[in-house]
Short mmCIF file of C-alpha atoms and ligand atoms in Angstrom, two decimals:
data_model
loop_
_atom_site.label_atom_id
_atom_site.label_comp_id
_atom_site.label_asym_id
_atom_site.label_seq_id
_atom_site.Cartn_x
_atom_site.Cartn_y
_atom_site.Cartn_z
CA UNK A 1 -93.85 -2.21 -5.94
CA UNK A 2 -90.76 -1.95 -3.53
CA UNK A 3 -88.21 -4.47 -5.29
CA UNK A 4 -87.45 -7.39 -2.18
CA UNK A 5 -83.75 -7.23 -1.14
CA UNK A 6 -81.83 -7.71 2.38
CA UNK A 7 -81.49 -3.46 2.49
CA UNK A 8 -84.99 -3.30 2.78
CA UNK A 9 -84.01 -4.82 6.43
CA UNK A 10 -85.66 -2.89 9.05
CA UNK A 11 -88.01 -1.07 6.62
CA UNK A 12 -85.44 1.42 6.48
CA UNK A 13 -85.76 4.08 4.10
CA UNK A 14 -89.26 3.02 3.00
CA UNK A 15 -92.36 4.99 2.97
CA UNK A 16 -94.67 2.44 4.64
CA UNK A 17 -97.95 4.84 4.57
CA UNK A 18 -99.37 8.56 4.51
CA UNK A 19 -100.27 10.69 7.94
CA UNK A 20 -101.33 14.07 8.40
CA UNK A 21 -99.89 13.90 11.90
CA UNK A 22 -95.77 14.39 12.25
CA UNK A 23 -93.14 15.22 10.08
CA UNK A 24 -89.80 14.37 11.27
CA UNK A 25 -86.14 15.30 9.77
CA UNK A 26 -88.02 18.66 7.64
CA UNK A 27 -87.70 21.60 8.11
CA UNK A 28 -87.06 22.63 12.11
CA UNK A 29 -87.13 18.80 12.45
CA UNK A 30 -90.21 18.01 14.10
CA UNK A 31 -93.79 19.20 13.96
CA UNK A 32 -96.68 18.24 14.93
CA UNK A 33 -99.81 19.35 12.54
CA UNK A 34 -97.55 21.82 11.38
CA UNK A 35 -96.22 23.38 14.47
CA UNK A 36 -92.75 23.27 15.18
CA UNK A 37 -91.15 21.31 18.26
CA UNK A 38 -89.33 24.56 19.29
CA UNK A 39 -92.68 26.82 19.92
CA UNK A 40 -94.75 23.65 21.28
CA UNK A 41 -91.96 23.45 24.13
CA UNK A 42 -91.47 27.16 24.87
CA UNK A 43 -95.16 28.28 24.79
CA UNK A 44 -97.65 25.18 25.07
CA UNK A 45 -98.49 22.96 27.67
CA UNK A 46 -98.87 19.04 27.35
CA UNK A 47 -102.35 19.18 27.53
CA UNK A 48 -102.72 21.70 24.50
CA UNK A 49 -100.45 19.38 22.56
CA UNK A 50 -102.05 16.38 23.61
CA UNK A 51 -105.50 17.92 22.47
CA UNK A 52 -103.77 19.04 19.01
CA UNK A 53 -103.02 15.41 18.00
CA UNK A 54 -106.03 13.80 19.55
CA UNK A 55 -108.94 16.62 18.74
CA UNK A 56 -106.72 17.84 15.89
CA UNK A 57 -106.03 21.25 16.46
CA UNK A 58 -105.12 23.55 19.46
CA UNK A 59 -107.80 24.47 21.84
CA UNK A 60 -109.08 27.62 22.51
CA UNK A 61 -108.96 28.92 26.06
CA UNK A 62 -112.54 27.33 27.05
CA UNK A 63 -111.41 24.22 25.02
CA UNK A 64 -107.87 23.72 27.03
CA UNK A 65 -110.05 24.39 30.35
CA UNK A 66 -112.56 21.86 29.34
CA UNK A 67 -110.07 19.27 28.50
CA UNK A 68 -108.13 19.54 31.77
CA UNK A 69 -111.48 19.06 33.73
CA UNK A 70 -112.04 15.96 31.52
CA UNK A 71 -108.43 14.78 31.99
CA UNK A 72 -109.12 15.24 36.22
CA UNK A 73 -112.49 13.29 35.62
CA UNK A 74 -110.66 10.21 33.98
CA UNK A 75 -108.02 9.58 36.62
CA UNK A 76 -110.12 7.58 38.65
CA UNK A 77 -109.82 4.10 38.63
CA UNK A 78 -112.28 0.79 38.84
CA UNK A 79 -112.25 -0.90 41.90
CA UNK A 80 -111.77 -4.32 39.55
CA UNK A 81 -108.70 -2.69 38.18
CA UNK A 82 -106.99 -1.81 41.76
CA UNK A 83 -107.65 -5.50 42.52
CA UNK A 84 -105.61 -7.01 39.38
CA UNK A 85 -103.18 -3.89 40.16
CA UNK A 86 -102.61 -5.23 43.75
CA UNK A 87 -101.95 -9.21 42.34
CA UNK A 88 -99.20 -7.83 39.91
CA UNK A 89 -95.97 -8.61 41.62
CA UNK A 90 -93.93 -5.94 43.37
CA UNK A 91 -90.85 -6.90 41.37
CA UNK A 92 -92.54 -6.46 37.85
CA UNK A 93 -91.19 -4.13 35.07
CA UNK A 94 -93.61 -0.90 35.50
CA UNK A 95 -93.60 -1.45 31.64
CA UNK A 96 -95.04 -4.35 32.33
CA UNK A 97 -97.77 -2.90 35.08
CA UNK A 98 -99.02 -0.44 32.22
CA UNK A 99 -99.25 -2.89 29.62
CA UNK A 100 -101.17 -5.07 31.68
CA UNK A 101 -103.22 -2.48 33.50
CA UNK A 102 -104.22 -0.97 29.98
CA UNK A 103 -105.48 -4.14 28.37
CA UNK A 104 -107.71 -4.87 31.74
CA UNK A 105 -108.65 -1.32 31.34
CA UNK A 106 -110.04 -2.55 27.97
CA UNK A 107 -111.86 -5.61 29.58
CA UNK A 108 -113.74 -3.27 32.27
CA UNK A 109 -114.42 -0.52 29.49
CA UNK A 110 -114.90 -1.70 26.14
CA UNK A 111 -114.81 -0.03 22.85
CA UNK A 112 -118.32 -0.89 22.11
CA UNK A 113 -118.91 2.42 19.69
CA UNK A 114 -115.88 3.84 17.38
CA UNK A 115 -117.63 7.29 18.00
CA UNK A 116 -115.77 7.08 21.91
CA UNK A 117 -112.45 6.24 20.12
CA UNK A 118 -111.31 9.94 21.36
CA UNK A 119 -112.43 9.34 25.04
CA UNK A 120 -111.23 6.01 25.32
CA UNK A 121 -107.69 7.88 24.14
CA UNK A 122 -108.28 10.45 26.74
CA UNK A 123 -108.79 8.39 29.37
CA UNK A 124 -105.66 6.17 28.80
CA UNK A 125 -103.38 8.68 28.50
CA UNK A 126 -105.06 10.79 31.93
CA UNK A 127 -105.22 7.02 33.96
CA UNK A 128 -101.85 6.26 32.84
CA UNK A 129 -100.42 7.77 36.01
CA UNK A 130 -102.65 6.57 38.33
CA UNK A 131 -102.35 2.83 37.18
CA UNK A 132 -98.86 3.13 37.24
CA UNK A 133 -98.58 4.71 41.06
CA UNK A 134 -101.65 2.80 42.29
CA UNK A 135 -99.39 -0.56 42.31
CA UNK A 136 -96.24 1.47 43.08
CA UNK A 137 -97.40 2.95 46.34
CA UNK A 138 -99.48 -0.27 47.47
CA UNK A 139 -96.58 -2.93 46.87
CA UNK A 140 -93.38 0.03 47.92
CA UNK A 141 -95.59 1.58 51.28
CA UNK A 142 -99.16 -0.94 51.59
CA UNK A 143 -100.53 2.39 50.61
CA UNK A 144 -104.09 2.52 48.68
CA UNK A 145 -103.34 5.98 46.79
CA UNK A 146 -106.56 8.20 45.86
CA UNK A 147 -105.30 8.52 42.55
CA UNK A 148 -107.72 11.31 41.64
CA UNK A 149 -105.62 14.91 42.31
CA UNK A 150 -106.82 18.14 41.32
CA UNK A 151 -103.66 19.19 39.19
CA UNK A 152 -104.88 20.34 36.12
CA UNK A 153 -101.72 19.08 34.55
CA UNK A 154 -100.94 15.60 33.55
CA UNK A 155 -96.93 16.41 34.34
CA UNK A 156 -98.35 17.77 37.85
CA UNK A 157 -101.15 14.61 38.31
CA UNK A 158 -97.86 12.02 38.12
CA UNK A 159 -95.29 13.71 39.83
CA UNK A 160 -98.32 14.41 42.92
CA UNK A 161 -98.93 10.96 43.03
CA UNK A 162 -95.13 9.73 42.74
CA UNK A 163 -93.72 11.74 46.00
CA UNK A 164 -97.35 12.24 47.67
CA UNK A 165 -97.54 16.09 47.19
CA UNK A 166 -97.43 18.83 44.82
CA UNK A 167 -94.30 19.53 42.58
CA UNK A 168 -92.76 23.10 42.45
CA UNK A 169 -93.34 24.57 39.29
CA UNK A 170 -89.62 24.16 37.55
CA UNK A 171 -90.00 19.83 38.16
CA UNK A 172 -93.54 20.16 36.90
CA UNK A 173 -92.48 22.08 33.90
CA UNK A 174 -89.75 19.87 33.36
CA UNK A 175 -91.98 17.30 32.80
CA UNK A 176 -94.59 19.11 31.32
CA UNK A 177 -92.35 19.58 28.28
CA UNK A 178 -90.67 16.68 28.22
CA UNK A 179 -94.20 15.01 27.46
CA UNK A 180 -94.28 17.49 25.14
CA UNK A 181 -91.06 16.36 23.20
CA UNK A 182 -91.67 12.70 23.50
CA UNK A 183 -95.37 13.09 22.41
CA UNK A 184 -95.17 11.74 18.84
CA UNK A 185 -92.69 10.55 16.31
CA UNK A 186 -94.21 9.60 12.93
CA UNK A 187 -93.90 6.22 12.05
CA UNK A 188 -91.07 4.55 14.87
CA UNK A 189 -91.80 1.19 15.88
CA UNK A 190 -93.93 1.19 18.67
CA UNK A 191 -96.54 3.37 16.54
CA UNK A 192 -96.50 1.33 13.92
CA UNK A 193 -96.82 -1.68 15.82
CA UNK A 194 -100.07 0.40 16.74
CA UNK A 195 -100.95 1.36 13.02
CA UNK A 196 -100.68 -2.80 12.15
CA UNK A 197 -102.47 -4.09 15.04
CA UNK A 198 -105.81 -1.82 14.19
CA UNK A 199 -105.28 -2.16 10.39
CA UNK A 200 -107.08 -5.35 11.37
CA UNK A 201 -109.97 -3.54 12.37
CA UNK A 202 -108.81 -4.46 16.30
CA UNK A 203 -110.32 -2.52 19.35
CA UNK A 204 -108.88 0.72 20.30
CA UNK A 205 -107.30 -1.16 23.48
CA UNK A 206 -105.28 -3.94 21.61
CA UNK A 207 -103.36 -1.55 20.01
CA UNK A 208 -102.11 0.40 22.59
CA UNK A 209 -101.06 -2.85 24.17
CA UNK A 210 -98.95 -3.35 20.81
CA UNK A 211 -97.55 0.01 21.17
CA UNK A 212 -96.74 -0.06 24.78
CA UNK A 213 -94.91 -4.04 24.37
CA UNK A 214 -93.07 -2.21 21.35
CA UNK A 215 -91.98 0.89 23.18
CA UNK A 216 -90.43 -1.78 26.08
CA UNK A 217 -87.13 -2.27 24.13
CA UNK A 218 -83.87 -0.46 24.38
CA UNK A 219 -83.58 0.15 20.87
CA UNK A 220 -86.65 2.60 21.55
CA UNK A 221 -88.65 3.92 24.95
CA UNK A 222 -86.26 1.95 27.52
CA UNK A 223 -82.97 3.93 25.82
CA UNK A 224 -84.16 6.33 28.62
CA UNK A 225 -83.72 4.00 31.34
CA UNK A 226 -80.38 2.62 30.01
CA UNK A 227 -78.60 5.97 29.16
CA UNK A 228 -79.16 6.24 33.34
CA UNK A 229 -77.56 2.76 34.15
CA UNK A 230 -74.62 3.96 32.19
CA UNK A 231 -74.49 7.46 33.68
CA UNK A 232 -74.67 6.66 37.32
CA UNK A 233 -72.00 4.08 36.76
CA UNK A 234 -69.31 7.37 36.86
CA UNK A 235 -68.42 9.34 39.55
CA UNK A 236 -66.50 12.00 37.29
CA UNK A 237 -66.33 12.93 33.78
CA UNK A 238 -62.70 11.35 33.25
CA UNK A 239 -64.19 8.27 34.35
CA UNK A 240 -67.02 8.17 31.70
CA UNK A 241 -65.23 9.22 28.91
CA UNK A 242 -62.15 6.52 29.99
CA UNK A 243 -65.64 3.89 30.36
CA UNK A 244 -67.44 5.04 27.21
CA UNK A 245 -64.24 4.52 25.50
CA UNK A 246 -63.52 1.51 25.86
CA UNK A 247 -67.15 0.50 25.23
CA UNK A 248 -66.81 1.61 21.86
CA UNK A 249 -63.41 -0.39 21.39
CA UNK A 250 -65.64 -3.29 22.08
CA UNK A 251 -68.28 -2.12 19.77
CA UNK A 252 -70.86 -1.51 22.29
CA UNK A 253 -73.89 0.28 21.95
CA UNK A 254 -74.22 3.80 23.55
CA UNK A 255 -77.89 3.98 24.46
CA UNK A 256 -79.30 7.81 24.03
CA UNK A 257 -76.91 8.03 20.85
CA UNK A 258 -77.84 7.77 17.31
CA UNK A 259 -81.23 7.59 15.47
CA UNK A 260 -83.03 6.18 12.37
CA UNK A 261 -83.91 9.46 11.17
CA UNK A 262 -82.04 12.23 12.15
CA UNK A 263 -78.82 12.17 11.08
CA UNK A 264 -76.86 15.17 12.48
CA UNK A 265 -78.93 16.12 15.81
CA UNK A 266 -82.28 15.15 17.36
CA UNK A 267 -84.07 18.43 17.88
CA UNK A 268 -85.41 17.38 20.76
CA UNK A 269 -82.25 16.67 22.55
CA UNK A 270 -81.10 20.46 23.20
CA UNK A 271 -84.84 21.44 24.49
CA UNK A 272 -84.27 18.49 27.05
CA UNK A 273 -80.70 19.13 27.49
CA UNK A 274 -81.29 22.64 28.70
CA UNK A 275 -84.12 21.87 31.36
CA UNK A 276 -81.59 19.16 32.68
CA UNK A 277 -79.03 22.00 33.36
CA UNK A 278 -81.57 24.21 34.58
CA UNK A 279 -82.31 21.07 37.18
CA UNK A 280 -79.16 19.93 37.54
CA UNK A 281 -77.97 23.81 38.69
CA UNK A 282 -81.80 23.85 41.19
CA UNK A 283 -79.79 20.77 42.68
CA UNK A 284 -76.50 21.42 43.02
CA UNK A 285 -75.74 18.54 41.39
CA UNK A 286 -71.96 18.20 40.27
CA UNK A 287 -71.39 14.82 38.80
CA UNK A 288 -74.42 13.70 36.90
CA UNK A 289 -74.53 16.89 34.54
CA UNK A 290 -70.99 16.77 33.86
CA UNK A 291 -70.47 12.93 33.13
CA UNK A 292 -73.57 13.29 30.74
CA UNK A 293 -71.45 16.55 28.85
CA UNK A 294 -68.83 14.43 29.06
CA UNK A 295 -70.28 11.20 27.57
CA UNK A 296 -71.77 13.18 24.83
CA UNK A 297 -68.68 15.29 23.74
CA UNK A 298 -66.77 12.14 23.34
CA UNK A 299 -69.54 10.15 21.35
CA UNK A 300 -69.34 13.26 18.77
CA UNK A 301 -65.85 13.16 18.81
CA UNK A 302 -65.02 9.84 17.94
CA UNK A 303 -68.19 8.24 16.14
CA UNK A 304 -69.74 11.75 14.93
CA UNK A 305 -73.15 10.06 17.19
CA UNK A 306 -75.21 12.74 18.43
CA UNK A 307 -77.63 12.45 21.67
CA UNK A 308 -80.93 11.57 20.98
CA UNK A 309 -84.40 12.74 23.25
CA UNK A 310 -83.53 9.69 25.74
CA UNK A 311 -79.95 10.66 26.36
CA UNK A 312 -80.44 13.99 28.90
CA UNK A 313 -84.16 12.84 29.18
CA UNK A 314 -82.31 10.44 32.04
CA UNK A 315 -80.78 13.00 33.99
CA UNK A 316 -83.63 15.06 34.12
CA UNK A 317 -86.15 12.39 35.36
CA UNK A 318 -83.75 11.72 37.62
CA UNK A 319 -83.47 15.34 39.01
CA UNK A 320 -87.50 15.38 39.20
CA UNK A 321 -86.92 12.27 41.74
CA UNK A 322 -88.44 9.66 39.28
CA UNK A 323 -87.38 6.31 39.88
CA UNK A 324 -84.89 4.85 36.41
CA UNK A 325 -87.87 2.04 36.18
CA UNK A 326 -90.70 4.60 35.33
CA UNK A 327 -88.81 6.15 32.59
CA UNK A 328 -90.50 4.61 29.97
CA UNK A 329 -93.53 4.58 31.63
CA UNK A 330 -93.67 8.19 31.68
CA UNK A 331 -93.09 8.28 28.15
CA UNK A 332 -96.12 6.19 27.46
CA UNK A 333 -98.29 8.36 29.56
CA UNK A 334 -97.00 11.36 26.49
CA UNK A 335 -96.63 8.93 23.27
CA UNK A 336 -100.32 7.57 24.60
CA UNK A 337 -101.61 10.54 22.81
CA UNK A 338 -99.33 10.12 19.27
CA UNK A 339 -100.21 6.62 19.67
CA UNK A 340 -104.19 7.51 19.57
CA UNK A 341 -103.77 10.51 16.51
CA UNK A 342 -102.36 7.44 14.72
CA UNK A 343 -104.90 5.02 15.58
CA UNK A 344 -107.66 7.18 14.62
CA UNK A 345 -105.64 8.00 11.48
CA UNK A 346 -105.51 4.52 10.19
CA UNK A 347 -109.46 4.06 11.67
CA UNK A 348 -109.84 7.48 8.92
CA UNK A 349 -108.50 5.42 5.48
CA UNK A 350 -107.37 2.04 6.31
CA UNK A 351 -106.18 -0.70 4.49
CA UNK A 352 -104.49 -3.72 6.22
CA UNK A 353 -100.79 -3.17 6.68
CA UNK A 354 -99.33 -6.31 5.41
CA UNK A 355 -95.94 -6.37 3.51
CA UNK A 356 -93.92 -9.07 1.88
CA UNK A 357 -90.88 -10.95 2.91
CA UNK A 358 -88.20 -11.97 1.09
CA UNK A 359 -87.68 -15.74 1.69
CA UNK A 360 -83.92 -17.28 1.82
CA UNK A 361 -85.01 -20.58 3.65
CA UNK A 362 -84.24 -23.96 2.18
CA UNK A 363 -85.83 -25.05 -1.37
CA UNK A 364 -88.52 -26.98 -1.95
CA UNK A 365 -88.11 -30.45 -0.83
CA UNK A 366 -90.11 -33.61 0.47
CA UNK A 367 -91.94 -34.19 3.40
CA UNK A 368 -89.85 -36.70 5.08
CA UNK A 369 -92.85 -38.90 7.10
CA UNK A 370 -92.09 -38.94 10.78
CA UNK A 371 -91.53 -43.21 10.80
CA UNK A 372 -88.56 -42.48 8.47
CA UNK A 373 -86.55 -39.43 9.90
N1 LIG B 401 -73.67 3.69 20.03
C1 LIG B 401 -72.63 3.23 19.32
N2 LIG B 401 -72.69 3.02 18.00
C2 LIG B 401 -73.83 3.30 17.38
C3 LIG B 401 -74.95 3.79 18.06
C4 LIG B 401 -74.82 4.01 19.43
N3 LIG B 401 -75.84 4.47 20.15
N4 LIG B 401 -75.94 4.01 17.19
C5 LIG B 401 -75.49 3.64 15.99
N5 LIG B 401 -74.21 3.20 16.11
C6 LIG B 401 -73.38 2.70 15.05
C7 LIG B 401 -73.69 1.22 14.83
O1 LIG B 401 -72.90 0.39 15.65
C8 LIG B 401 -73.42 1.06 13.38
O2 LIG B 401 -72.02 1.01 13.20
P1 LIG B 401 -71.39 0.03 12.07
O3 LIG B 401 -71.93 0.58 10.78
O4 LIG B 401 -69.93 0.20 12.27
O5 LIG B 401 -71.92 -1.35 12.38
C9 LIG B 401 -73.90 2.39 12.79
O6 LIG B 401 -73.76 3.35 13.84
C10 LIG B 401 -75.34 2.35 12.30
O7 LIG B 401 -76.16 1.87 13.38
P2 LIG B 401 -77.51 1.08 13.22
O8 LIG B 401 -77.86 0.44 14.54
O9 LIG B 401 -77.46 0.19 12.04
O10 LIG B 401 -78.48 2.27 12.89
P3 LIG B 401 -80.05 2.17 12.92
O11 LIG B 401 -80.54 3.26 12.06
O12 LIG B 401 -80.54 0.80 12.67
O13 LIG B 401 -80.34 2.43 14.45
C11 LIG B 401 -80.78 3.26 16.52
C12 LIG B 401 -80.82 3.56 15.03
C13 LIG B 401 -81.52 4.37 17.26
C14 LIG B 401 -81.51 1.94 16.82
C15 LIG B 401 -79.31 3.18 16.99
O14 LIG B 401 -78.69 4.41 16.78
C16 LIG B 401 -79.22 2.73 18.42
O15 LIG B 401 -79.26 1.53 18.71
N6 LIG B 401 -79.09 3.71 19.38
C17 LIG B 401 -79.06 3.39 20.77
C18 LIG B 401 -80.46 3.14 21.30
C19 LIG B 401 -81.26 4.40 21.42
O16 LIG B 401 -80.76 5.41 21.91
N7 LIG B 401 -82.52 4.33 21.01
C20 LIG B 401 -83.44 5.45 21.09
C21 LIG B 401 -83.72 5.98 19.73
S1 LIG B 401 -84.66 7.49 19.81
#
């Protein structure tokens, strides 16, 4: 048994379970099932990946074209879904949209047989998109989107329905491999928050909804969107580092910076770093790049911090015209399929996930009747 003390805080450092699923911080740094990060993002596409943790290995050719027809098939949405999608208010956090959309999802299509655990996984993660852009285009334009596209991409199905037509194939790749890198993680929060909620024996649903609420924070998914509100803040590099300076004078947090595991680099971050060059040079851009270079030499340089996957993960949604909001909606659509491997794992060999807490509350004492406080 793990001896109770305050450095247990944050279950860091503790094993909390087994998977077959992810390493993270061995060898290259990151696999999934035993392939590294580095060949998944040069050579696969999201959709082999995606098939690899939910179906558990990589398809074959037939398998990978079956898959993306199944994918197409499941972007539709229920009518009863559009409605609730149309009464969620215009100003909500699209965080907020998904969550909700996914657990009315479950209402309209219940888990009523664990055998469909796998297509209930593949139609989240392939409806993701369409949930998402169904509200965004009726409450931004009155538009009722046909969310069903023929892109036999996921990366190609969201940015189609985000600017109403077909990416070029350098944004589409883009995004194809950043779903790639933010597909799974091992055990980080939001996951987890998945593994305890169907240790219970929960629906395949409720857990999601766990995972997606988790992933909200800026400790985790919404670093994305907050590395951007701090980027666009700077109109040169001076400026940032000058900013960023001073931010860490005042012992602010740098969001994009840092992580639980890793502790010299993220090896996700130069993958993601090098497609937002390759954007940022399609663009012309000259200030967004360079602040983020800038921002980043500097945290090395005076805190030793290295960029994490969110960090340059902002500048290139940016460059694929995705609005800072959907940032860590996109990264549900990808973790919806780490999320599921995991779900399916625990389903495999569970045992409730329920640990102790050390208690430093008052003593024992007497009940003090209400009459005589
Ligand atoms: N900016 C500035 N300082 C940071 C930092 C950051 N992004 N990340 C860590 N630090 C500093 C902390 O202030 C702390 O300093 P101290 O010891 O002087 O108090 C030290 O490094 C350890 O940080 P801590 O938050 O305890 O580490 P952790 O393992 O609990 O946290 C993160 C890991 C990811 C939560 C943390 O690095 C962070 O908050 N990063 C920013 C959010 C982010 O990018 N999240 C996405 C993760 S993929």
């Amino acid at each position: 048994m793990v001896e109770q003390n305050a450095s247990n805080a944050g279950l860091a450092g503790i094993t909390a379970g087994e998977t077959e699923i992810c390493t993270v911080g061995i060898g290259v740094g990151l696999n999934y099932r035993g392939y590294g990060i580095d060949d998944l993002a040069n050579d696969a596409s999201f959709e082999e990946v995606a098939h690899l943790l939910i179906h558990g290995h990589l398809p074959t050719e037939t398998e990978l074209r079956d898959y993306q027809q199944r994918l197409i098939h499941y972007r539709g949405l229920p009518d009863a879904l559009k409605v609730v999608l149309e009464q969620i208010p215009k100003d909500t956090h699209p965080m907020d949209v998904l969550r909700t959309a996914c657990s009315m999802l479950g209402t309209l299509e219940p888990e009523t047989d664990k055998h469909e655990q796998r297509a209930i996984a593949d139609r989240l993660m392939a409806s993701s998109a369409s949930m998402l852009l169904y509200w965004y285009h009726f409450h931004q334009n009155g538009k009722r989107i046909d969310t069903v596209t023929d892109d036999d991409s996921v990366a190609g199905h969201f940015l189609h329905l985000l600017h109403g037509k077909k990416p070029d194939e350098l944004h589409r790749r883009a995004m194809d491999v950043s779903l790639i890198l933010y597909a799974e993680h091992d055990f980080n929060a939001s996951t987890f928050a998945a593994r305890v909620c169907v240790s219970t024996e929960s629906d395949f649903y409720s857990p999601v909804v766990a995972a997606i609420g988790t992933l909200r924070g800026p400790l985790h998914g919404g670093a994305n969107e907050a590395a951007m509100h701090l980027i666009e803040r700077f109109s040169s590099p001076e400026q940032a580092q000058a900013a960023v300076h001073q931010m860490l004078a005042r012992k602010e947090k740098i969001m994009g910076f840092g992580h639980r595991v890793y502790k010299t680099s993220d090896p996700r971050s130069t993958i993601i770093q090098q497609w937002s060059k390759k954007l940022a040079d399609a663009s012309g851009d000259t200030v967004l790049y360079p602040v983020s270079k800038a921002i980043d030499t500097l945290m090395w340089q005076e805190k030793h911090l290295f960029t994490n996957l969110d960090f340059y993960s902002a500048s290139t949604y940016h460059f694929c015209g995705i609005p800072t909001d959907m940032f860590t909606p996109v990264f549900v659509i990808s973790r919806m399929s780490g999320w599921a491997a995991h779900i399916i794992e625990q389903r495999a060999n569970n045992r409730l996930i329920r640990p102790l807490s050390l208690y430093v509350g008052p003593d024992a004492r007497p009940f003090v009747k209400l009459k005589d406080r």
